[in-house]
Tab-separated table of C-alpha atoms and ligand atoms in Angstrom:
chain	number	residue	atom	x	y	z
A	16	MET	CA	39.035	-133.611	92.163
A	17	SER	CA	40.330	-135.453	95.221
A	18	GLU	CA	39.257	-134.673	98.780
A	19	THR	CA	42.063	-135.607	101.180
A	20	ILE	CA	43.621	-134.586	104.464
A	21	PHE	CA	45.579	-131.980	102.466
A	22	SER	CA	42.285	-130.414	101.295
A	23	LYS	CA	41.452	-129.887	104.964
A	24	ILE	CA	44.902	-128.369	105.596
A	25	LEU	CA	44.426	-126.046	102.600
A	26	ARG	CA	41.042	-124.924	103.950
A	27	GLY	CA	42.522	-124.379	107.412
A	28	GLU	CA	40.258	-127.033	108.931
A	29	ILE	CA	43.244	-128.861	110.402
A	30	PRO	CA	46.495	-127.157	111.324
A	31	CYS	CA	49.905	-127.441	109.718
A	32	HIS	CA	53.329	-125.954	110.315
A	33	ARG	CA	53.493	-123.728	107.231
A	34	VAL	CA	56.824	-122.713	105.703
A	35	TYR	CA	55.669	-121.152	102.404
A	36	GLU	CA	52.472	-120.096	100.660
A	37	ASP	CA	51.544	-118.327	97.447
A	38	ALA	CA	48.437	-118.242	95.260
A	39	LEU	CA	49.010	-121.763	93.900
A	40	VAL	CA	51.370	-123.530	96.327
A	41	LEU	CA	51.589	-124.423	100.029
A	42	ALA	CA	54.587	-125.950	101.832
A	43	PHE	CA	54.489	-127.323	105.372
A	44	MET	CA	56.241	-129.734	107.692
A	45	ASP	CA	55.469	-133.456	107.258
A	46	ILE	CA	53.707	-134.655	110.417
A	47	ASN	CA	55.806	-137.867	110.457
A	48	PRO	CA	59.190	-136.707	109.176
A	49	ILE	CA	61.810	-139.260	108.179
A	50	ALA	CA	64.481	-136.614	108.820
A	51	PRO	CA	64.490	-133.254	110.598
A	52	GLY	CA	63.229	-130.627	108.146
A	53	HIS	CA	61.162	-133.077	106.042
A	54	THR	CA	58.856	-130.686	104.183
A	55	LEU	CA	55.876	-131.237	101.879
A	56	VAL	CA	55.247	-128.947	98.897
A	57	ILE	CA	51.739	-129.184	97.441
A	58	PRO	CA	49.693	-127.448	94.755
A	59	LYS	CA	46.477	-125.851	95.968
A	60	GLU	CA	44.840	-127.555	93.010
A	61	ALA	CA	43.379	-130.886	94.182
A	62	ARG	CA	44.747	-133.569	91.856
A	63	ALA	CA	45.733	-137.063	92.911
A	64	THR	CA	48.805	-137.564	90.733
A	65	LEU	CA	51.392	-135.430	88.974
A	66	ALA	CA	50.214	-136.429	85.499
A	67	GLU	CA	46.809	-134.899	86.279
A	68	LEU	CA	48.177	-131.536	87.403
A	69	SER	CA	47.580	-128.379	85.354
A	70	ASP	CA	50.532	-126.665	83.698
A	71	ASP	CA	49.956	-123.574	85.861
A	72	SER	CA	50.202	-125.526	89.132
A	73	ALA	CA	53.181	-127.518	87.869
A	74	ALA	CA	54.959	-124.326	86.843
A	75	ALA	CA	54.203	-122.684	90.194
A	76	ILE	CA	55.712	-125.636	92.069
A	77	GLY	CA	58.685	-125.748	89.712
A	78	ARG	CA	59.363	-122.070	90.321
A	79	VAL	CA	59.455	-122.350	94.099
A	80	LEU	CA	60.796	-125.870	94.719
A	81	PRO	CA	64.511	-125.023	94.396
A	82	ARG	CA	64.073	-122.090	96.793
A	83	ILE	CA	62.335	-124.315	99.345
A	84	CYS	CA	65.103	-126.920	98.984
A	85	ARG	CA	67.717	-124.236	99.639
A	86	ALA	CA	65.828	-123.028	102.725
A	87	VAL	CA	65.398	-126.547	104.136
A	88	MET	CA	69.093	-127.285	103.629
A	89	GLN	CA	70.178	-124.006	105.161
A	90	ALA	CA	67.826	-124.351	108.130
A	91	THR	CA	68.827	-127.956	108.880
A	92	GLY	CA	72.499	-127.767	107.974
A	93	ALA	CA	72.089	-130.842	105.777
A	94	THR	CA	74.248	-130.993	102.670
A	95	ALA	CA	72.341	-133.726	100.818
A	96	TYR	CA	68.659	-134.241	100.205
A	97	ASN	CA	66.073	-136.103	98.174
A	98	VAL	CA	62.987	-134.721	96.447
A	99	LEU	CA	60.433	-137.519	96.303
A	100	GLN	CA	57.062	-137.522	94.547
A	101	ASN	CA	54.967	-140.691	94.812
A	102	ASN	CA	52.107	-141.495	92.425
A	103	GLY	CA	49.770	-144.420	93.064
A	104	VAL	CA	49.404	-147.030	95.787
A	105	GLY	CA	52.028	-149.206	94.111
A	106	ALA	CA	54.505	-146.328	94.364
A	107	HIS	CA	53.825	-145.791	98.104
A	108	GLN	CA	51.436	-142.851	97.712
A	109	ALA	CA	49.239	-142.572	100.820
A	110	VAL	CA	47.681	-139.113	100.389
A	111	PHE	CA	46.014	-138.673	97.006
A	112	HIS	CA	46.772	-134.998	96.571
A	113	VAL	CA	49.976	-134.247	94.644
A	114	HIS	CA	52.906	-133.558	96.967
A	115	PHE	CA	56.656	-133.281	96.751
A	116	HIS	CA	58.695	-134.448	99.742
A	117	VAL	CA	61.872	-132.452	100.428
A	118	ILE	CA	63.896	-134.773	102.648
A	119	PRO	CA	67.302	-133.908	104.094
A	120	LYS	CA	69.728	-136.864	104.079
A	121	VAL	CA	71.488	-136.728	107.407
A	122	ALA	CA	73.008	-140.176	107.984
A	123	PRO	CA	73.604	-143.370	105.991
A	124	SER	CA	70.745	-145.284	107.672
A	125	GLY	CA	68.425	-145.586	110.653
A	126	PRO	CA	65.358	-143.722	111.957
A	127	GLY	CA	65.445	-140.024	111.132
A	128	SER	CA	68.303	-140.397	108.652
A	129	GLY	CA	66.234	-139.500	105.603
A	130	LEU	CA	65.231	-141.531	102.573
A	131	GLY	CA	66.536	-145.081	102.147
A	132	ILE	CA	66.542	-146.188	98.538
A	133	THR	CA	66.883	-149.525	96.812
A	134	TRP	CA	67.818	-149.159	93.159
A	135	PRO	CA	67.074	-152.438	91.363
A	136	VAL	CA	69.178	-151.991	88.234
A	137	THR	CA	68.419	-153.862	85.014
A	138	LYS	CA	70.468	-154.101	81.816
A	139	PRO	CA	68.231	-153.576	78.759
A	140	SER	CA	69.852	-153.771	75.334
A	141	SER	CA	70.339	-150.630	73.278
A	142	GLU	CA	67.537	-151.875	70.994
A	143	GLU	CA	65.160	-152.256	73.942
A	144	LEU	CA	66.009	-148.742	75.165
A	145	ALA	CA	65.495	-147.362	71.660
A	146	ALA	CA	62.110	-149.078	71.322
A	147	MET	CA	60.934	-147.716	74.671
A	148	ALA	CA	62.194	-144.213	73.859
A	149	GLN	CA	60.341	-144.340	70.557
A	150	ARG	CA	57.078	-145.381	72.270
A	151	ILE	CA	57.312	-142.603	74.875
A	152	ALA	CA	58.346	-139.969	72.333
A	153	ALA	CA	55.504	-140.951	69.985
A	154	THR	CA	53.005	-140.732	72.860
A	155	LEU	CA	54.329	-137.306	73.793
A	156	ALA	CA	54.151	-136.110	70.189
A	157	ALA	CA	50.509	-137.221	70.046
A	158	SER	CA	49.639	-135.244	73.212
A	159	PRO	CA	51.295	-131.831	72.936
A	160	ALA	CA	51.147	-129.367	75.832
B	339	5GP	P1	52.994	-140.243	100.472
B	339	5GP	O1	53.310	-141.621	100.962
B	339	5GP	O2	51.551	-140.115	100.024
B	339	5GP	O3	53.969	-139.765	99.427
B	339	5GP	O4	53.228	-139.283	101.713
B	339	5GP	C1	52.212	-138.659	102.446
B	339	5GP	C2	52.882	-137.881	103.537
B	339	5GP	O5	51.909	-137.056	104.154
B	339	5GP	C3	53.512	-138.749	104.641
B	339	5GP	O6	54.886	-138.482	104.736
B	339	5GP	C4	52.736	-138.343	105.892
B	339	5GP	O7	53.536	-138.288	107.050
B	339	5GP	C5	52.197	-136.977	105.516
B	339	5GP	N1	50.949	-136.651	106.189
B	339	5GP	C6	49.837	-137.425	106.254
B	339	5GP	N2	48.868	-136.789	106.947
B	339	5GP	C7	49.377	-135.596	107.314
B	339	5GP	C8	48.830	-134.501	108.056
B	339	5GP	O8	47.699	-134.501	108.515
B	339	5GP	N3	49.656	-133.422	108.226
B	339	5GP	C9	50.917	-133.383	107.723
B	339	5GP	N4	51.642	-132.286	107.953
B	339	5GP	N5	51.464	-134.397	107.019
B	339	5GP	C10	50.700	-135.503	106.828
């Protein structure tokens, strides 16, 4: 369990600008948007990171996320967007309750333009990729759904 500012929003103890709610999911405007329409989609289940989330909550978010993306794009007129989901301090997570950012991309750069990304490419060999794939696949096989 993780008690965060989003727990208070879910309990109605602090307000939010809600755009969607069902039994398992809430979506609302980010209080400090990096683009107009920046929306947060959260499970009602209090878990810090995606890997800890139940299958039911994950499925509920998966079902509604494309529809919320379509609505944000239609409402803002944006034609490009990012869906961002941070896990852990090292990955820029600040609120330790799972959340998906839906962020319209409205200009190449600058305040309010949306997400800026650096993409530090590396060039592993085919053998290195194969070894990593084997490790991940073996871990998955050992922990079935
Ligand atoms: P993170 O860095 O954890 O992926 O993003 C957390 C997000 O939550 C930030 O974009 C931040 O603006 C947003 N946020 C933090 N506190 C509140 C709040 O009280 N209300 C709303 N609506 N958003 C919040």
